[in-house]
Tab-separated table of C-alpha atoms in Angstrom:
chain	number	residue	atom	x	y	z
A	1	MET	CA	89.592	85.802	107.068
A	2	LEU	CA	92.553	86.424	109.340
A	3	TYR	CA	93.951	88.677	112.017
A	4	PRO	CA	97.445	89.949	111.114
A	5	LEU	CA	98.705	90.781	114.624
A	6	ARG	CA	101.892	92.719	115.345
A	7	PHE	CA	103.794	92.663	118.631
A	8	ARG	CA	106.798	94.438	120.058
A	9	GLN	CA	108.924	93.040	122.839
A	10	ILE	CA	108.788	94.791	126.190
A	11	ALA	CA	112.181	96.434	126.757
A	12	SER	CA	112.677	94.832	130.158
A	13	ARG	CA	112.191	91.367	128.584
A	14	ASN	CA	114.515	91.919	125.622
A	15	GLN	CA	115.531	88.569	124.127
A	16	GLN	CA	116.701	87.328	120.747
A	17	TRP	CA	114.240	84.950	119.129
A	18	SER	CA	114.220	82.732	116.082
A	19	ALA	CA	110.920	81.546	114.632
A	20	ASN	CA	111.708	78.057	115.914
A	21	THR	CA	112.473	79.071	119.507
A	22	LEU	CA	109.538	81.483	119.608
A	23	ARG	CA	107.179	78.794	118.381
A	24	GLY	CA	108.390	76.393	121.099
A	25	ALA	CA	108.167	78.945	123.900
A	26	PHE	CA	104.778	80.125	122.701
A	27	GLY	CA	103.448	76.558	122.689
A	28	ALA	CA	104.691	75.994	126.233
A	29	ALA	CA	103.024	79.233	127.379
A	30	MET	CA	99.729	78.297	125.732
A	31	LYS	CA	99.783	74.810	127.254
A	32	ARG	CA	100.342	76.320	130.692
A	33	LEU	CA	97.753	79.088	130.393
A	34	HIS	CA	95.057	77.512	128.215
A	35	PRO	CA	95.491	73.721	127.959
A	36	LYS	CA	92.230	73.155	126.070
A	37	ALA	CA	93.061	75.856	123.555
A	38	TYR	CA	96.554	74.357	123.222
A	39	GLU	CA	95.026	71.040	122.168
A	40	GLN	CA	92.722	72.793	119.718
A	41	TYR	CA	95.147	75.205	118.095
A	42	PHE	CA	98.682	74.017	118.798
A	43	ALA	CA	98.286	70.235	118.689
A	44	PRO	CA	95.209	69.580	116.527
A	45	ARG	CA	94.303	65.979	115.814
A	46	SER	CA	94.825	64.182	112.520
A	47	LEU	CA	92.390	64.487	109.650
A	48	ALA	CA	92.073	63.295	106.098
A	49	GLY	CA	92.921	66.408	104.135
A	50	PRO	CA	94.109	67.452	100.680
A	51	SER	CA	97.245	65.858	99.296
A	52	GLY	CA	97.342	63.257	102.050
A	53	LEU	CA	97.945	65.616	104.968
A	54	ALA	CA	98.832	63.526	108.015
A	55	THR	CA	98.121	66.304	110.502
A	56	PRO	CA	96.123	69.501	110.097
A	57	PRO	CA	97.930	72.839	109.870
A	58	ARG	CA	98.084	75.114	112.915
A	59	PRO	CA	95.965	78.258	112.563
A	60	PHE	CA	98.891	80.681	112.796
A	61	VAL	CA	102.323	81.566	111.457
A	62	PHE	CA	105.059	83.775	112.892
A	63	ARG	CA	106.791	86.516	110.930
A	64	LEU	CA	109.924	87.820	112.645
A	65	ARG	CA	111.055	91.314	111.711
A	66	GLU	CA	113.848	93.494	113.034
A	67	ASN	CA	111.779	95.392	115.594
A	68	GLU	CA	108.562	93.402	115.829
A	69	VAL	CA	106.970	89.982	115.583
A	70	GLY	CA	104.055	89.304	113.286
A	71	LEU	CA	101.535	86.595	114.121
A	72	ASN	CA	99.022	85.829	111.394
A	73	LEU	CA	96.051	84.181	113.093
A	74	PHE	CA	93.534	82.264	110.966
A	75	ALA	CA	91.208	81.199	113.796
A	76	ALA	CA	89.205	84.384	113.574
A	77	THR	CA	87.173	84.280	116.801
A	78	GLU	CA	87.231	86.479	119.869
A	79	GLY	CA	88.172	83.481	122.031
A	80	ALA	CA	91.156	82.599	119.854
A	81	LEU	CA	92.291	86.210	119.842
A	82	GLY	CA	92.385	86.335	123.636
A	83	VAL	CA	94.259	83.052	123.906
A	84	PHE	CA	96.958	84.059	121.440
A	85	GLN	CA	97.395	87.486	122.990
A	86	ASP	CA	97.764	85.844	126.428
A	87	GLY	CA	100.483	83.551	125.087
A	88	MET	CA	102.458	86.405	123.566
A	89	ARG	CA	102.015	88.546	126.689
A	90	GLU	CA	103.423	85.688	128.772
A	91	LEU	CA	106.594	85.824	126.622
A	92	GLY	CA	106.967	89.570	127.125
A	93	PHE	CA	105.300	90.917	123.971
A	94	ALA	CA	102.804	93.762	123.740
A	95	LEU	CA	100.278	94.191	120.935
A	96	ILE	CA	101.158	97.175	118.726
A	97	ASP	CA	97.783	97.852	117.087
A	98	PRO	CA	94.231	96.791	118.005
A	99	PRO	CA	93.257	93.540	116.252
A	100	ALA	CA	91.648	94.146	112.860
A	101	LEU	CA	89.987	91.413	110.834
A	102	LEU	CA	91.320	91.139	107.288
A	103	ARG	CA	89.226	89.483	104.590
A	104	LEU	CA	91.036	88.151	101.534
A	105	PRO	CA	88.751	87.635	98.518
A	106	LEU	CA	89.778	84.713	96.328
A	107	LYS	CA	88.446	86.147	93.093
A	108	PRO	CA	89.967	88.979	91.021
A	109	SER	CA	88.371	92.313	91.855
A	110	ALA	CA	86.316	93.996	89.165
A	111	LYS	CA	87.374	97.300	90.735
A	112	LYS	CA	90.977	96.695	89.631
A	113	PRO	CA	91.036	96.610	85.837
A	114	ALA	CA	94.814	96.204	85.863
A	115	THR	CA	94.417	92.749	87.383
A	116	ASN	CA	92.061	91.519	84.661
A	117	ASN	CA	94.785	90.115	82.431
A	118	ILE	CA	97.906	89.191	84.366
A	119	THR	CA	100.304	87.151	82.243
A	120	LYS	CA	103.615	87.378	84.122
A	121	LEU	CA	104.256	86.902	87.810
A	122	ARG	CA	107.269	86.715	90.099
A	123	VAL	CA	107.059	84.717	93.324
A	124	ARG	CA	109.777	85.361	95.904
A	125	PHE	CA	110.538	82.712	98.516
A	126	LEU	CA	111.541	84.860	101.484
A	127	SER	CA	112.213	82.072	103.983
A	128	PRO	CA	113.283	78.448	103.433
A	129	THR	CA	110.506	76.732	101.533
A	130	GLU	CA	109.813	73.031	101.111
A	131	ILE	CA	106.957	72.279	98.763
A	132	GLU	CA	106.924	68.496	99.008
A	133	ARG	CA	108.088	66.092	101.708
A	134	GLY	CA	111.665	65.003	101.067
A	135	ALA	CA	112.078	67.463	98.219
A	136	ALA	CA	113.617	70.547	99.814
A	137	ASP	CA	116.262	70.769	97.084
A	138	ALA	CA	114.978	72.627	94.056
A	139	GLU	CA	116.343	73.817	90.761
A	140	GLN	CA	112.915	74.766	89.470
A	141	VAL	CA	109.499	75.182	91.054
A	142	GLU	CA	106.762	74.202	88.623
A	143	PHE	CA	103.789	76.539	88.862
A	144	GLY	CA	101.291	73.680	88.812
A	145	VAL	CA	102.830	72.105	91.907
A	146	LEU	CA	103.176	75.425	93.734
A	147	ALA	CA	99.627	76.570	92.918
A	148	ARG	CA	98.176	73.278	94.168
A	149	ARG	CA	100.021	73.619	97.485
A	150	VAL	CA	98.797	77.215	97.849
A	151	ARG	CA	95.225	76.140	97.044
A	152	ASP	CA	95.288	73.186	99.440
A	153	ARG	CA	96.676	75.195	102.350
A	154	VAL	CA	94.127	77.979	101.950
A	155	SER	CA	91.282	75.471	101.590
A	156	THR	CA	92.336	73.420	104.624
A	157	LEU	CA	92.697	76.494	106.847
A	158	ARG	CA	89.234	77.653	105.788
A	159	ALA	CA	87.754	74.210	106.428
A	160	LEU	CA	89.236	73.888	109.911
A	161	TYR	CA	89.129	77.427	111.238
A	162	GLY	CA	87.001	79.533	108.920
A	163	THR	CA	83.965	79.511	106.675
A	164	GLY	CA	84.530	76.138	105.010
A	165	ALA	CA	86.660	74.543	102.320
A	166	LEU	CA	86.998	76.190	98.923
A	167	ASP	CA	83.974	75.696	96.697
A	168	ILE	CA	85.916	75.312	93.457
A	169	ASP	CA	86.721	72.639	90.897
A	170	PHE	CA	90.068	71.428	92.230
A	171	ALA	CA	90.862	69.398	89.106
A	172	ALA	CA	90.169	72.325	86.776
A	173	PHE	CA	92.261	74.608	88.990
A	174	GLY	CA	95.192	72.204	88.762
A	175	ALA	CA	94.827	71.726	85.020
A	176	ALA	CA	94.846	75.500	84.456
A	177	ALA	CA	97.912	75.863	86.695
A	178	ASP	CA	99.763	73.227	84.666
A	179	MET	CA	99.431	75.462	81.586
A	180	VAL	CA	101.561	78.198	83.189
A	181	ARG	CA	105.219	78.157	82.132
A	182	THR	CA	108.296	78.782	84.266
A	183	ILE	CA	110.373	81.440	82.495
A	184	GLY	CA	113.125	82.010	85.057
A	185	THR	CA	114.362	80.983	88.480
A	186	GLU	CA	117.064	81.990	90.909
A	187	LEU	CA	116.950	79.592	93.829
A	188	LYS	CA	119.439	78.510	96.445
A	189	GLN	CA	119.384	75.780	99.036
A	190	VAL	CA	119.317	76.696	102.741
A	191	ARG	CA	120.211	73.980	105.237
A	192	GLU	CA	118.914	74.516	108.768
A	193	GLU	CA	117.806	72.257	111.593
A	194	ARG	CA	116.133	72.479	114.958
A	195	VAL	CA	116.742	70.464	118.102
A	196	SER	CA	113.740	69.226	120.056
A	197	LYS	CA	114.047	70.061	123.745
A	198	ALA	CA	111.686	67.209	124.542
A	199	THR	CA	113.590	64.438	122.702
A	200	GLY	CA	116.956	65.944	121.797
A	201	GLN	CA	116.386	64.894	118.202
A	202	ARG	CA	117.491	67.052	115.296
A	203	HIS	CA	114.926	67.880	112.616
A	204	PRO	CA	115.713	69.541	109.256
A	205	ILE	CA	113.851	72.798	108.656
A	206	GLY	CA	115.696	73.935	105.537
A	207	GLY	CA	114.472	74.509	102.014
A	208	PHE	CA	115.070	76.904	99.160
A	209	THR	CA	114.930	80.689	98.890
A	210	GLY	CA	115.073	83.015	95.892
A	211	PHE	CA	112.463	83.614	93.202
A	212	ALA	CA	110.666	82.034	90.279
A	213	GLU	CA	109.001	83.805	87.361
A	214	TYR	CA	105.970	82.496	85.505
A	215	GLU	CA	104.084	83.280	82.296
A	216	GLY	CA	100.579	82.329	81.232
A	217	GLU	CA	96.965	82.991	82.162
A	218	LEU	CA	97.626	83.968	85.781
A	219	THR	CA	94.761	86.278	86.707
A	220	MET	CA	92.668	83.638	88.485
A	221	PHE	CA	95.622	82.541	90.608
A	222	VAL	CA	96.711	85.959	91.895
A	223	PRO	CA	94.170	86.178	94.782
A	224	TYR	CA	95.302	82.775	96.067
A	225	PHE	CA	98.941	83.810	96.021
A	226	GLU	CA	98.067	87.090	97.734
A	227	ALA	CA	96.423	85.046	100.488
A	228	ALA	CA	99.520	82.817	100.627
A	229	GLN	CA	101.592	85.870	101.528
A	230	TYR	CA	99.859	85.597	104.902
A	231	THR	CA	99.441	81.823	105.189
A	232	GLY	CA	102.796	80.709	103.802
A	233	VAL	CA	103.106	77.643	101.597
A	234	GLY	CA	104.631	74.196	101.924
A	235	ARG	CA	105.827	72.316	104.975
A	236	GLN	CA	106.534	73.632	108.487
A	237	THR	CA	105.065	77.087	107.958
A	238	VAL	CA	104.424	77.331	111.705
A	239	TRP	CA	108.216	77.651	112.132
A	240	GLY	CA	108.356	80.543	109.694
A	241	LYS	CA	109.082	78.507	106.580
A	242	GLY	CA	107.361	79.115	103.267
A	243	GLU	CA	106.979	82.896	103.457
A	244	ILE	CA	106.426	84.316	99.974
A	245	SER	CA	105.715	87.568	98.222
A	246	VAL	CA	104.198	87.979	94.775
A	247	GLU	CA	104.400	90.744	92.176
A	248	GLU	CA	103.290	91.289	88.618
A	249	ILE	CA	106.121	91.707	86.080
């Protein structure tokens, strides 16, 4: 479950934003307006999660477009909705459409016969993506590694902010993903960094962009990757990293 919110900037408050600067300003606004919600959603405490997560993911990601800002919110409650809308309003953004809850099923739909036997898939990495800590450089993205990161992110978001962790056999999921072959890639390294206003320290937020193509028994994985189009995948998604799209080929 998620709320894919869209905002436009009020003309009188016109300002150029990057995902990094918007995230910082939004956090400051939330801390000022709703300090308890800030602790809950913007600075959640550590937990023992999949793949050794040191800190839990935030329940939102930004998606900057030419004329609007997307905010995918995974904390699907009325209280969270109000808090996030207040934060964006404080920065001079107005909601474009009324909030609408989107449910993303994680099983192939029987109503879509065309999805019953998907054997080739292309995943596009639309913003810098870093799948593993310290491994932003990539010549090839193995499907098994990518699918595990998608699975873990979706499961952790559900556990923290939704209906509960995925009720699946994680080992079997990973073993099936390892059987999928990489048949083509076109990836390039992007080097970016952000500067913390609080400490003055520079932090890398780069990764790779481009696409990877896969072949194998992919049908069971497609719903997870469709969900990942909203959640993002990999590290630092809250800054806009790890945005993907997926298409059958």
